[in-house]
Coordinates of C-alpha atoms in Angstrom, one line a residue:
Chain A
M19 CA 2.6 -36.9 23.2
Q20 CA 1.3 -38.0 19.9
T21 CA 3.4 -39.9 17.4
I22 CA 4.4 -38.4 14.0
E23 CA 1.9 -40.7 12.4
Q24 CA -0.9 -39.5 14.7
L25 CA -0.1 -35.9 14.0
Q26 CA 0.0 -36.6 10.2
K27 CA -3.5 -38.0 10.5
L28 CA -4.7 -35.0 12.4
L29 CA -3.3 -32.8 9.7
E30 CA -4.8 -34.7 6.8
T31 CA -8.2 -34.5 8.5
A32 CA -7.8 -30.7 9.1
I33 CA -6.7 -30.1 5.5
Q34 CA -9.7 -32.1 4.2
N35 CA -11.9 -30.0 6.4
L36 CA -10.6 -26.7 5.2
K37 CA -13.7 -24.9 3.8
F38 CA -13.6 -22.3 1.1
P39 CA -16.6 -20.5 -0.4
D40 CA -18.3 -22.1 -3.4
Q41 CA -18.4 -18.9 -5.4
P42 CA -16.8 -17.4 -7.5
K43 CA -15.8 -20.9 -8.5
Q44 CA -12.9 -19.7 -10.7
L45 CA -11.4 -18.0 -7.6
Y46 CA -11.8 -20.9 -5.1
D47 CA -11.4 -24.1 -7.2
P48 CA -7.7 -23.5 -7.7
I49 CA -7.2 -23.4 -3.9
T50 CA -8.7 -26.9 -3.4
Y51 CA -6.8 -28.1 -6.5
I52 CA -3.3 -27.0 -5.3
I53 CA -3.8 -28.1 -1.7
N54 CA -5.0 -31.5 -2.8
L55 CA -1.9 -32.0 -5.0
G56 CA -0.4 -33.3 -1.8
G57 CA 3.1 -32.8 -0.7
K58 CA 4.7 -34.0 2.5
R59 CA 3.0 -31.4 4.8
I60 CA 6.3 -30.9 6.6
R61 CA 5.6 -27.3 7.5
P62 CA 2.3 -27.7 9.3
L63 CA 3.6 -30.8 10.9
L64 CA 6.4 -28.8 12.4
V65 CA 3.9 -26.4 13.9
L66 CA 2.1 -29.3 15.6
M67 CA 5.3 -31.0 16.7
A68 CA 6.6 -27.8 18.3
T69 CA 3.4 -27.4 20.3
E70 CA 3.7 -31.0 21.6
L71 CA 7.4 -30.5 22.3
F72 CA 6.5 -27.8 24.8
G73 CA 3.9 -30.0 26.4
K74 CA 0.6 -28.8 24.9
N75 CA -1.8 -30.7 22.6
A76 CA -1.3 -30.3 18.9
N77 CA -5.0 -29.4 18.6
D78 CA -4.1 -26.0 20.1
S79 CA -2.1 -25.1 17.0
I80 CA -4.1 -26.8 14.3
H81 CA -5.3 -23.4 12.9
A82 CA -1.8 -22.0 12.8
A83 CA -0.7 -25.2 11.0
M84 CA -3.4 -24.7 8.4
A85 CA -2.3 -21.0 8.0
V86 CA 1.2 -22.2 7.3
E87 CA 0.1 -24.9 4.8
V88 CA -2.3 -22.5 3.0
F89 CA 0.4 -19.8 2.9
H90 CA 3.0 -22.3 1.6
N91 CA 0.6 -23.3 -1.2
F92 CA 0.0 -19.6 -2.0
T93 CA 3.7 -19.2 -2.5
L94 CA 3.8 -22.2 -4.8
V95 CA 1.0 -20.8 -7.0
H96 CA 2.7 -17.4 -7.3
D97 CA 6.2 -18.8 -7.7
D98 CA 5.1 -21.1 -10.5
I99 CA 3.8 -18.1 -12.4
M100 CA 7.1 -16.2 -11.9
D101 CA 9.2 -19.3 -12.8
N102 CA 7.0 -20.1 -15.7
A103 CA 6.6 -23.6 -14.4
P104 CA 4.2 -25.9 -16.3
L105 CA 4.1 -28.7 -13.7
R106 CA 3.8 -28.9 -9.9
R107 CA 4.0 -32.4 -8.4
G108 CA 3.5 -33.9 -11.8
Q109 CA 0.3 -32.0 -12.4
A110 CA -0.5 -28.8 -14.3
T111 CA 0.3 -25.6 -12.4
V112 CA -2.6 -23.3 -11.5
H113 CA -1.7 -20.7 -14.1
E114 CA -1.4 -23.4 -16.8
K115 CA -4.7 -25.1 -15.8
W116 CA -6.6 -21.8 -15.5
S117 CA -4.8 -18.6 -16.4
T118 CA -2.2 -16.3 -15.0
N119 CA -4.8 -13.9 -13.8
T120 CA -6.7 -16.6 -12.0
A121 CA -3.4 -17.8 -10.4
I122 CA -2.6 -14.3 -9.2
L123 CA -6.0 -13.7 -7.7
S124 CA -6.5 -17.2 -6.2
G125 CA -3.0 -16.8 -4.7
D126 CA -4.0 -13.5 -3.2
V127 CA -7.2 -14.9 -1.7
M128 CA -5.1 -17.9 -0.3
M129 CA -3.0 -15.3 1.6
V130 CA -6.3 -14.0 3.1
E131 CA -7.4 -17.5 3.9
A132 CA -4.1 -18.2 5.6
N133 CA -4.6 -15.0 7.7
K134 CA -8.2 -16.1 8.5
N135 CA -6.9 -19.4 9.9
L136 CA -4.3 -17.5 11.9
A137 CA -6.9 -15.2 13.5
K138 CA -8.4 -18.3 15.0
V139 CA -5.6 -19.0 17.4
N140 CA -6.0 -18.3 21.1
P141 CA -6.2 -14.5 21.4
I142 CA -3.6 -14.5 24.2
F143 CA -1.0 -15.5 21.6
L144 CA -2.4 -13.6 18.7
K145 CA 0.0 -10.6 18.6
D146 CA 3.1 -12.8 18.9
V147 CA 1.7 -15.3 16.3
L148 CA 1.0 -12.5 13.8
D149 CA 4.4 -10.9 14.3
T150 CA 6.1 -14.3 13.7
F151 CA 3.9 -15.2 10.7
N152 CA 4.3 -11.8 9.1
A153 CA 8.1 -11.7 9.5
T154 CA 8.2 -15.2 8.0
A155 CA 6.0 -14.3 5.1
Q156 CA 8.1 -11.3 4.4
G157 CA 11.3 -13.4 4.4
V158 CA 9.8 -15.8 2.0
C159 CA 9.0 -13.0 -0.5
E160 CA 12.5 -11.6 -0.1
G161 CA 13.9 -15.1 -0.8
Q162 CA 11.9 -15.5 -4.0
Q163 CA 13.0 -12.0 -5.1
L164 CA 16.7 -12.9 -4.5
D165 CA 16.2 -16.2 -6.3
M166 CA 14.9 -14.4 -9.4
E167 CA 17.6 -11.8 -9.3
F168 CA 20.3 -14.5 -9.0
E169 CA 19.1 -16.1 -12.2
E170 CA 20.2 -12.9 -14.0
R171 CA 23.5 -12.5 -12.2
S172 CA 26.8 -14.3 -12.8
D173 CA 28.6 -13.1 -9.6
V174 CA 26.5 -14.8 -6.9
S175 CA 28.6 -15.6 -3.8
I176 CA 28.1 -18.7 -1.6
N177 CA 27.2 -16.4 1.3
E178 CA 24.5 -14.7 -0.9
Y179 CA 23.2 -18.1 -1.9
I180 CA 23.0 -19.4 1.7
N181 CA 21.1 -16.2 2.6
M182 CA 18.7 -16.7 -0.3
I183 CA 17.9 -20.3 0.6
R184 CA 17.6 -19.3 4.2
L185 CA 14.9 -16.7 3.3
K186 CA 13.2 -18.7 0.5
T187 CA 12.9 -22.0 2.3
A188 CA 14.4 -22.1 5.8
V189 CA 12.6 -19.2 7.5
L190 CA 9.3 -20.9 6.9
L191 CA 10.5 -24.0 8.8
G192 CA 11.9 -21.8 11.6
G193 CA 8.7 -19.8 11.6
A194 CA 6.4 -22.9 11.6
L195 CA 8.3 -24.3 14.7
K196 CA 8.2 -20.9 16.4
L197 CA 4.5 -20.6 15.9
G198 CA 3.9 -24.0 17.5
A199 CA 6.1 -23.0 20.4
I200 CA 4.4 -19.6 21.0
I201 CA 1.0 -21.3 21.0
A202 CA 2.3 -23.8 23.6
G203 CA 3.3 -20.9 25.8
A204 CA 7.1 -21.6 25.4
S205 CA 9.5 -19.0 26.8
E206 CA 10.7 -16.3 24.4
K207 CA 14.2 -17.9 24.6
D208 CA 12.9 -21.4 23.7
A209 CA 10.8 -20.0 20.9
D210 CA 13.9 -18.3 19.5
L211 CA 16.0 -21.4 19.9
I212 CA 13.5 -23.6 18.0
H213 CA 13.3 -20.9 15.3
Q214 CA 17.1 -21.1 14.9
F215 CA 16.9 -24.8 14.8
G216 CA 14.4 -24.7 12.0
E217 CA 16.3 -22.2 10.0
N218 CA 19.5 -24.2 10.2
I219 CA 17.9 -27.6 9.4
G220 CA 16.2 -25.8 6.5
I221 CA 19.5 -24.7 5.1
A222 CA 20.9 -28.2 5.6
F223 CA 17.9 -29.7 3.8
Q224 CA 18.4 -27.4 0.8
L225 CA 22.1 -28.3 0.6
H226 CA 21.1 -31.9 0.9
D227 CA 18.7 -31.4 -2.1
D228 CA 21.5 -29.7 -4.1
I229 CA 23.8 -32.7 -3.5
L230 CA 21.1 -35.2 -4.2
D231 CA 20.3 -33.7 -7.5
V232 CA 23.7 -34.6 -8.7
Y233 CA 24.7 -37.6 -6.6
A234 CA 21.5 -39.4 -5.9
D235 CA 21.1 -43.1 -6.8
P236 CA 18.9 -42.8 -10.0
E237 CA 16.9 -45.9 -8.9
K238 CA 15.9 -44.3 -5.6
F239 CA 15.7 -40.6 -6.5
G240 CA 12.3 -40.4 -8.1
K241 CA 13.2 -37.7 -10.5
Q242 CA 15.8 -37.0 -13.1
V243 CA 19.3 -36.9 -11.6
G244 CA 21.2 -33.8 -12.8
G245 CA 18.0 -31.7 -13.3
D246 CA 19.7 -28.7 -11.7
I247 CA 22.8 -29.0 -13.9
I248 CA 20.6 -29.2 -17.1
A249 CA 18.7 -26.1 -16.0
N250 CA 21.9 -24.2 -15.0
K251 CA 20.5 -23.8 -11.5
K252 CA 22.9 -21.8 -9.4
T253 CA 23.1 -24.4 -6.6
F254 CA 25.8 -24.5 -3.9
L255 CA 27.6 -27.0 -6.0
L256 CA 27.8 -24.9 -9.2
L257 CA 28.7 -21.7 -7.3
K258 CA 31.4 -23.5 -5.4
A259 CA 32.7 -25.1 -8.5
F260 CA 33.0 -21.7 -10.2
E261 CA 34.7 -20.4 -7.0
L262 CA 37.3 -23.1 -6.9
A263 CA 37.9 -24.0 -10.5
D264 CA 41.2 -23.1 -12.3
E265 CA 41.0 -21.1 -15.5
A266 CA 40.6 -24.2 -17.7
S267 CA 37.8 -25.8 -15.7
K268 CA 36.1 -22.4 -15.3
K269 CA 36.1 -22.1 -19.0
Q270 CA 34.6 -25.6 -19.4
L271 CA 31.9 -24.8 -16.9
Q272 CA 31.2 -21.5 -18.7
T273 CA 31.0 -23.3 -22.0
W274 CA 28.5 -25.9 -20.8
T275 CA 26.3 -23.4 -19.0
D276 CA 26.3 -21.2 -22.1
Y277 CA 25.2 -23.9 -24.6
K278 CA 21.7 -23.3 -25.8
T279 CA 21.4 -26.9 -27.2
F280 CA 23.3 -29.8 -25.8
D281 CA 23.0 -33.5 -25.0
S282 CA 21.6 -33.6 -21.4
Q283 CA 23.5 -36.7 -20.3
E284 CA 26.7 -35.4 -21.7
K285 CA 26.3 -32.0 -19.9
V286 CA 25.5 -33.7 -16.6
R287 CA 28.5 -36.0 -17.1
A288 CA 30.9 -33.2 -17.9
I289 CA 29.9 -30.9 -15.1
R290 CA 29.8 -33.7 -12.6
G291 CA 33.3 -34.5 -13.8
I292 CA 34.4 -31.0 -12.8
Y293 CA 32.6 -31.3 -9.5
D294 CA 34.4 -34.6 -8.8
E295 CA 37.8 -33.1 -9.6
L296 CA 37.2 -30.3 -7.2
D297 CA 35.7 -32.6 -4.5
I298 CA 32.6 -30.5 -4.5
Q299 CA 30.4 -33.2 -3.1
N300 CA 32.4 -33.4 0.1
I301 CA 32.7 -29.6 0.4
A302 CA 28.9 -29.4 0.1
K303 CA 28.4 -32.2 2.6
E304 CA 30.7 -30.4 5.1
S305 CA 28.7 -27.2 4.7
M306 CA 25.5 -29.2 5.1
N307 CA 26.8 -30.9 8.2
S308 CA 27.9 -27.6 9.7
Y309 CA 24.3 -26.3 9.5
L310 CA 22.9 -29.6 10.8
N311 CA 25.3 -29.5 13.7
K312 CA 24.4 -25.9 14.4
A313 CA 20.8 -26.9 14.4
L314 CA 21.4 -29.8 16.8
K315 CA 23.4 -27.6 19.1
V316 CA 20.7 -25.0 19.5
F317 CA 18.1 -27.7 19.8
D318 CA 20.0 -29.2 22.6
Q319 CA 19.7 -25.9 24.5
I320 CA 15.9 -26.0 24.5
N321 CA 14.6 -26.4 28.0
V322 CA 12.5 -29.6 27.7
S323 CA 13.3 -33.3 28.4
Q324 CA 15.2 -35.4 26.0
D325 CA 12.2 -37.6 25.7
A326 CA 10.0 -34.8 24.5
K327 CA 12.7 -34.0 21.9
S328 CA 12.8 -37.4 20.4
N329 CA 10.0 -36.9 17.8
L330 CA 11.6 -33.8 16.2
L331 CA 15.0 -35.5 16.2
A332 CA 13.5 -38.5 14.5
L333 CA 11.8 -36.4 11.8
T334 CA 15.0 -34.5 11.2
T335 CA 16.9 -37.7 10.8
Q336 CA 14.2 -39.1 8.5
L337 CA 14.3 -36.1 6.3
M338 CA 18.1 -36.1 6.1
A339 CA 18.3 -39.8 5.4
R340 CA 17.4 -39.8 1.7
E341 CA 20.3 -41.7 0.1
Y342 CA 23.0 -40.6 -2.3
Chain B
M19 CA -12.8 16.1 17.3
Q20 CA -10.3 16.9 14.5
T21 CA -11.3 18.5 11.2
I22 CA -11.1 16.5 7.9
E23 CA -8.1 18.7 7.0
Q24 CA -6.3 17.8 10.2
L25 CA -6.9 14.1 9.7
Q26 CA -5.6 14.4 6.2
K27 CA -2.4 16.0 7.5
L28 CA -2.1 13.2 10.1
L29 CA -2.5 10.7 7.3
E30 CA 0.0 12.2 5.0
T31 CA 2.6 12.3 7.7
A32 CA 1.9 8.7 8.6
I33 CA 2.1 7.6 4.9
Q34 CA 5.4 9.5 4.5
N35 CA 6.7 7.7 7.6
L36 CA 5.9 4.2 6.4
K37 CA 9.2 2.4 6.4
F38 CA 10.0 -0.5 4.2
P39 CA 13.3 -2.4 4.1
D40 CA 16.0 -1.2 1.7
Q41 CA 16.8 -4.6 0.3
P42 CA 16.0 -6.3 -2.1
K43 CA 15.5 -2.9 -3.8
Q44 CA 13.5 -4.4 -6.7
L45 CA 11.0 -5.8 -4.2
Y46 CA 10.5 -2.7 -2.1
D47 CA 11.0 0.2 -4.5
P48 CA 7.6 -0.4 -6.2
I49 CA 5.9 -0.1 -2.9
T50 CA 7.2 3.4 -2.3
Y51 CA 6.5 4.2 -5.9
I52 CA 2.8 3.2 -6.0
I53 CA 2.0 4.7 -2.6
N54 CA 3.6 8.0 -3.6
L55 CA 1.5 8.2 -6.8
G56 CA -1.0 9.8 -4.5
G57 CA -4.7 9.4 -4.6
K58 CA -7.4 10.9 -2.3
R59 CA -6.6 8.6 0.6
I60 CA -10.3 8.2 1.2
R61 CA -10.1 4.7 2.7
P62 CA -7.6 5.4 5.5
L63 CA -9.4 8.7 6.1
L64 CA -12.6 6.7 6.8
V65 CA -10.8 4.6 9.3
L66 CA -9.7 7.7 11.2
M67 CA -13.0 9.4 10.9
A68 CA -14.9 6.4 12.3
T69 CA -12.6 6.4 15.3
E70 CA -13.3 10.0 16.0
L71 CA -17.0 9.5 15.4
F72 CA -17.1 7.2 18.3
G73 CA -15.2 9.6 20.5
K74 CA -11.6 8.4 20.4
N75 CA -8.5 10.0 19.0
A76 CA -7.6 9.2 15.4
N77 CA -4.1 8.3 16.5
D78 CA -5.6 5.1 18.0
S79 CA -6.4 3.8 14.5
I80 CA -3.5 5.2 12.5
H81 CA -1.9 1.8 12.0
A82 CA -5.2 0.3 10.9
A83 CA -5.5 3.2 8.5
M84 CA -2.0 2.4 7.1
A85 CA -3.0 -1.2 6.7
V86 CA -6.0 -0.2 4.7
E87 CA -4.0 2.2 2.5
V88 CA -1.2 -0.3 1.8
F89 CA -3.8 -3.1 1.2
H90 CA -5.6 -0.8 -1.3
N91 CA -2.4 -0.1 -3.1
F92 CA -1.6 -3.8 -3.2
T93 CA -4.9 -4.4 -5.0
L94 CA -4.1 -1.7 -7.5
V95 CA -0.8 -3.3 -8.4
H96 CA -2.3 -6.7 -8.9
D97 CA -5.4 -5.4 -10.6
D98 CA -3.3 -3.4 -13.1
I99 CA -1.5 -6.6 -14.1
M100 CA -4.8 -8.5 -14.6
D101 CA -6.4 -5.6 -16.5
N102 CA -3.2 -5.1 -18.5
A103 CA -3.3 -1.4 -17.6
P104 CA -0.3 0.7 -18.8
L105 CA -1.1 3.7 -16.6
R106 CA -2.2 4.4 -13.0
R107 CA -2.8 8.0 -12.0
G108 CA -1.1 9.1 -15.2
Q109 CA 2.1 7.2 -14.4
A110 CA 3.5 3.9 -15.6
T111 CA 2.0 0.9 -13.6
V112 CA 4.3 -1.2 -11.6
H113 CA 4.3 -4.1 -14.0
E114 CA 5.1 -1.7 -16.9
K115 CA 7.8 0.2 -15.0
W116 CA 9.4 -3.0 -13.6
S117 CA 8.0 -6.3 -14.7
T118 CA 5.0 -8.6 -14.1
N119 CA 7.0 -10.8 -11.8
T120 CA 8.1 -7.8 -9.8
A121 CA 4.5 -6.5 -9.6
I122 CA 3.2 -9.9 -8.4
L123 CA 5.9 -10.3 -5.7
S124 CA 5.9 -6.6 -4.6
G125 CA 2.1 -6.9 -4.3
D126 CA 2.5 -10.0 -2.2
V127 CA 4.8 -8.3 0.2
M128 CA 2.6 -5.3 0.4
M129 CA -0.2 -7.6 1.7
V130 CA 2.3 -8.7 4.3
E131 CA 3.2 -5.0 5.1
A132 CA -0.6 -4.3 5.5
N133 CA -0.9 -7.2 7.9
K134 CA 2.2 -5.9 9.9
N135 CA 0.5 -2.6 10.3
L136 CA -2.6 -4.2 11.4
A137 CA -0.8 -6.3 14.0
K138 CA 0.2 -3.0 15.7
V139 CA -3.4 -2.1 16.8
N140 CA -4.3 -2.4 20.5
P141 CA -4.3 -6.1 21.3
I142 CA -7.8 -5.8 22.9
F143 CA -9.3 -5.2 19.5
L144 CA -6.9 -7.4 17.5
K145 CA -9.1 -10.4 16.9
D146 CA -12.1 -8.2 15.8
V147 CA -9.8 -6.1 13.6
L148 CA -8.4 -9.1 11.9
D149 CA -11.7 -10.7 11.2
T150 CA -13.1 -7.5 9.7
F151 CA -9.9 -6.9 7.7
N152 CA -9.8 -10.4 6.4
A153 CA -13.5 -10.5 5.4
T154 CA -13.0 -7.2 3.6
A155 CA -9.9 -8.4 1.8
Q156 CA -11.7 -11.6 0.7
G157 CA -14.6 -9.6 -0.6
V158 CA -12.3 -7.3 -2.6
C159 CA -10.7 -10.4 -4.3
E160 CA -14.1 -11.8 -5.0
G161 CA -15.1 -8.5 -6.6
Q162 CA -12.1 -8.4 -8.8
Q163 CA -12.8 -12.0 -9.9
L164 CA -16.4 -11.2 -10.8
D165 CA -15.3 -8.1 -12.6
M166 CA -13.0 -10.1 -14.8
E167 CA -15.6 -12.8 -15.4
F168 CA -18.2 -10.1 -16.4
E169 CA -15.9 -8.9 -19.2
E170 CA -16.3 -12.3 -20.8
R171 CA -20.1 -12.6 -20.3
S172 CA -22.9 -11.0 -22.2
D173 CA -25.7 -11.8 -19.7
V174 CA -24.7 -9.8 -16.6
S175 CA -27.7 -8.6 -14.7
I176 CA -28.0 -5.4 -12.8
N177 CA -28.2 -7.3 -9.5
E178 CA -25.0 -9.1 -10.4
Y179 CA -23.4 -5.8 -11.3
I180 CA -24.4 -4.2 -8.0
N181 CA -23.0 -7.2 -6.1
M182 CA -19.8 -7.0 -8.0
I183 CA -19.2 -3.3 -7.3
R184 CA -20.3 -3.9 -3.7
L185 CA -17.5 -6.4 -3.4
K186 CA -14.9 -4.7 -5.5
T187 CA -15.1 -1.2 -4.1
A188 CA -17.8 -0.8 -1.5
V189 CA -16.8 -3.4 1.1
L190 CA -13.5 -1.7 1.5
L191 CA -15.2 1.5 2.5
G192 CA -17.5 -0.3 4.8
G193 CA -14.5 -2.3 6.2
A194 CA -12.4 0.8 6.7
L195 CA -15.2 2.5 8.7
K196 CA -15.8 -0.6 10.8
L197 CA -12.1 -1.0 11.6
G198 CA -12.1 2.6 12.9
A199 CA -15.3 1.9 14.9
I200 CA -13.9 -1.3 16.5
I201 CA -10.7 0.5 17.6
A202 CA -12.8 3.2 19.2
G203 CA -14.6 0.5 21.2
A204 CA -18.0 1.1 19.4
S205 CA -20.8 -1.4 20.1
E206 CA -21.1 -4.3 17.7
K207 CA -24.4 -2.8 16.6
D208 CA -22.8 0.6 15.8
A209 CA -19.9 -1.1 14.1
D210 CA -22.3 -3.1 11.9
L211 CA -24.3 0.0 11.1
I212 CA -21.3 2.1 10.0
H213 CA -20.2 -0.9 7.9
Q214 CA -23.6 -0.9 6.1
F215 CA -23.3 2.9 5.7
G216 CA -19.9 2.5 4.0
E217 CA -21.1 -0.3 1.7
N218 CA -24.1 1.7 0.6
I219 CA -22.3 4.9 0.0
G220 CA -19.6 2.9 -1.8
I221 CA -22.2 1.6 -4.2
A222 CA -23.7 5.1 -4.6
F223 CA -20.2 6.5 -5.4
Q224 CA -19.6 3.8 -8.1
L225 CA -23.0 4.5 -9.7
H226 CA -22.1 8.2 -9.5
D227 CA -18.8 7.4 -11.4
D228 CA -20.7 5.4 -14.0
I229 CA -23.0 8.4 -14.6
L230 CA -20.2 11.0 -14.6
D231 CA -18.3 9.0 -17.2
V232 CA -21.1 9.7 -19.7
Y233 CA -22.7 12.9 -18.4
A234 CA -19.9 14.9 -16.8
D235 CA -19.1 18.4 -17.9
P236 CA -16.0 17.8 -20.0
E237 CA -14.5 21.1 -18.7
K238 CA -14.7 19.9 -15.1
F239 CA -14.3 16.1 -15.5
G240 CA -10.5 15.9 -15.7
K241 CA -10.5 12.8 -17.9
Q242 CA -12.1 11.8 -21.2
V243 CA -15.9 11.8 -21.1
G244 CA -17.2 8.5 -22.5
G245 CA -14.2 6.4 -21.6
D246 CA -16.4 3.6 -20.3
I247 CA -18.4 3.6 -23.5
I248 CA -15.3 3.5 -25.7
A249 CA -14.0 0.6 -23.7
N250 CA -17.3 -1.3 -23.7
K251 CA -17.2 -1.3 -19.9
K252 CA -20.3 -3.0 -18.5
T253 CA -21.5 -0.2 -16.3
F254 CA -24.9 0.2 -14.7
L255 CA -25.8 2.4 -17.7
L256 CA -24.9 0.0 -20.4
L257 CA -26.4 -3.0 -18.7
K258 CA -29.6 -1.1 -18.0
A259 CA -29.8 0.1 -21.6
F260 CA -29.5 -3.5 -22.9
E261 CA -32.2 -4.5 -20.4
L262 CA -34.6 -1.8 -21.5
A263 CA -33.9 -1.3 -25.2
D264 CA -36.3 -2.5 -27.9
E265 CA -35.0 -4.8 -30.6
A266 CA -33.8 -2.0 -32.8
S267 CA -31.9 -0.2 -30.1
K268 CA -30.5 -3.4 -28.8
K269 CA -29.2 -4.2 -32.2
Q270 CA -27.6 -0.7 -32.4
L271 CA -26.0 -1.2 -29.0
Q272 CA -24.7 -4.6 -30.1
T273 CA -23.3 -3.2 -33.3
W274 CA -21.4 -0.4 -31.5
T275 CA -20.0 -2.6 -28.8
D276 CA -19.0 -5.2 -31.5
Y277 CA -17.0 -2.8 -33.6
K278 CA -13.3 -3.4 -33.5
T279 CA -12.5 0.0 -35.1
F280 CA -14.6 3.0 -34.8
D281 CA -14.6 6.8 -34.3
S282 CA -14.6 7.3 -30.6
Q283 CA -16.7 10.5 -30.6
E284 CA -19.2 8.9 -32.9
K285 CA -19.5 5.8 -30.7
V286 CA -20.0 7.9 -27.5
R287 CA -22.6 10.1 -29.3
A288 CA -24.5 7.1 -30.6
I289 CA -24.6 5.2 -27.3
R290 CA -25.4 8.3 -25.3
G291 CA -28.2 8.9 -27.8
I292 CA -29.7 5.5 -26.9
Y293 CA -29.2 6.2 -23.2
D294 CA -31.1 9.4 -23.6
E295 CA -34.0 7.8 -25.4
L296 CA -34.3 5.3 -22.6
D297 CA -33.8 7.9 -19.8
I298 CA -30.9 5.9 -18.5
Q299 CA -29.4 8.8 -16.7
N300 CA -32.4 9.3 -14.5
I301 CA -32.8 5.6 -13.8
A302 CA -29.2 5.4 -12.7
K303 CA -29.6 8.5 -10.5
E304 CA -32.6 6.9 -8.9
S305 CA -30.7 3.8 -8.1
M306 CA -27.7 5.9 -6.9
N307 CA -30.1 7.9 -4.6
S308 CA -31.7 4.8 -3.3
Y309 CA -28.3 3.5 -2.0
L310 CA -27.4 7.0 -0.7
N311 CA -30.7 7.1 1.2
K312 CA -30.2 3.7 2.6
A313 CA -26.7 4.8 3.7
L314 CA -28.1 7.9 5.4
K315 CA -30.9 5.9 7.0
V316 CA -28.5 3.5 8.7
F317 CA -26.1 6.3 9.6
D318 CA -29.0 8.0 11.3
Q319 CA -29.4 5.0 13.6
I320 CA -25.8 5.1 14.9
N321 CA -25.8 6.0 18.5
V322 CA -23.7 9.1 18.7
S323 CA -24.6 12.9 18.6
Q324 CA -25.5 14.7 15.4
D325 CA -22.6 16.9 16.1
A326 CA -20.1 14.0 16.0
K327 CA -21.7 12.8 12.8
S328 CA -21.2 16.1 10.9
N329 CA -17.7 15.3 9.6
L330 CA -18.7 12.1 7.9
L331 CA -21.8 13.6 6.4
A332 CA -19.7 16.5 5.1
L333 CA -17.3 14.1 3.5
T334 CA -20.1 12.1 1.9
T335 CA -21.6 15.2 0.5
Q336 CA -18.3 16.4 -0.8
L337 CA -17.6 13.1 -2.6
M338 CA -21.1 13.0 -4.1
A339 CA -21.0 16.7 -5.2
R340 CA -18.8 16.2 -8.3
E341 CA -20.8 17.9 -11.1
Y342 CA -22.5 16.4 -14.1

């Protein structure tokens, strides 16, 4: 069984070896660009780790891992158009650097490239791999749609929010793990369990992000604390605050989120003040922990040795360990 | 062997039975909308006809046919955004009726739906089917990219143009036929031959369209004659005219294509006048016929009876028979 570091090296080599046609340049250059912006490569790593968890070599699922990474980058390119985002990982987004049309079409061909990688998996597993990948891709699209709709709505419930982040971010973690499991020849039951594990840690990660945005140590966070508050992002924290606030606090929240111009620091301070009064941080942590515990409970049921499980547990801990 | 009419009925039933999720409505409504705008359903018909050509029942390839139709409609949705087109088949385009973001994301999920249909084909053929489908989809994206680039260029050669229409429209006809052949268990050689047949008739069809746009009988054409001329579309005819014109005619062509405001009828008359002087219609017809003949020559080499071939020949004739 390879270490996480070994798997990461394997991944980086495979990513660098991804070959796209030279022409038309305008179509393929953005693919190399977005993929080389980096990122933690968590999703393809999960594919490989699941394969090793079930006793097979990560090389068996390297093509599926590439499919997942290229697909993920495709969603970034199209989401950035829809969200009108100028920057991605500190660099210009594809539609900013080239054009919206280029970003649409390069994104489309990335989806095809993802499918080409997928078609390279062992034909014995191909049908199952495709079904899992397609269900995952569909979920991700639905999640993005809900995310956009929620921006326009003022009555989003916590349940709706959890379902949206499940689709938009968690199903891809679950799907990545399930792909790796399928390719290792895991039983259907184990493949489903690891999928559930992935979905639940995915929701926990997103709640963790929501909390960090407000309560991270500014010195360690790496980006602006309170960014979600400034942008009126309907996170778990904001939705919960609206749910629990009395009339006076609700009015204050509404006033701050309605302001077109405001002092950012003042807004963050005011809204965090309301969160603190309502104990939102702890409520969010409780919810996060409930998803984390659910994840660990299903993970425990997977029929492999504790030893084999240690890598995935270590990664989970590592990803949840970013400090407040 | 079923008649074309029987296959068309089979197709219409299958298209009406395509099921998409109900929610999120904004994501899935545009799919039903665009697919129900109609169209001749030539591409999925070709899938079914190729399967029957090689002695199998069209039902065997109905899912592949749906994949091709849904994929084709996906390209229409995204192309219409890129081309800023307000109308498709006389109705509002998806991005006009909903929004650009909806059109991007609904298009994306249509690509997933196409792949879901594809995954339903007999697993024996799945790998070959995927490889053919993905190569086709990639070609179509490349064709759209070239088409957009050509709009900005003034030095497009006839060879480049033919390559662009090959990718943008002809490879999907070739791909559709090859998918049907693969699913019928045709030999690799026959599958390649029918692919070549499709590509060559595809190019011939497009050249036919280019000619019809200028020389169709207005009473029978169903749309405005000269539409390509009015829009400065770089068709075979315009590119060939620029290639063959003397300095005086070239200057005239340039002047007409540079005008920002003009009388449409006058522009059509003037440019058609230059085409006539240069005998462009016949040159285009010669080129069209050379692709048609190439298509028929490779079709002749396919190793099935003349009787089995009659349906596809009849369809080809029917599609080429629109009058000037």
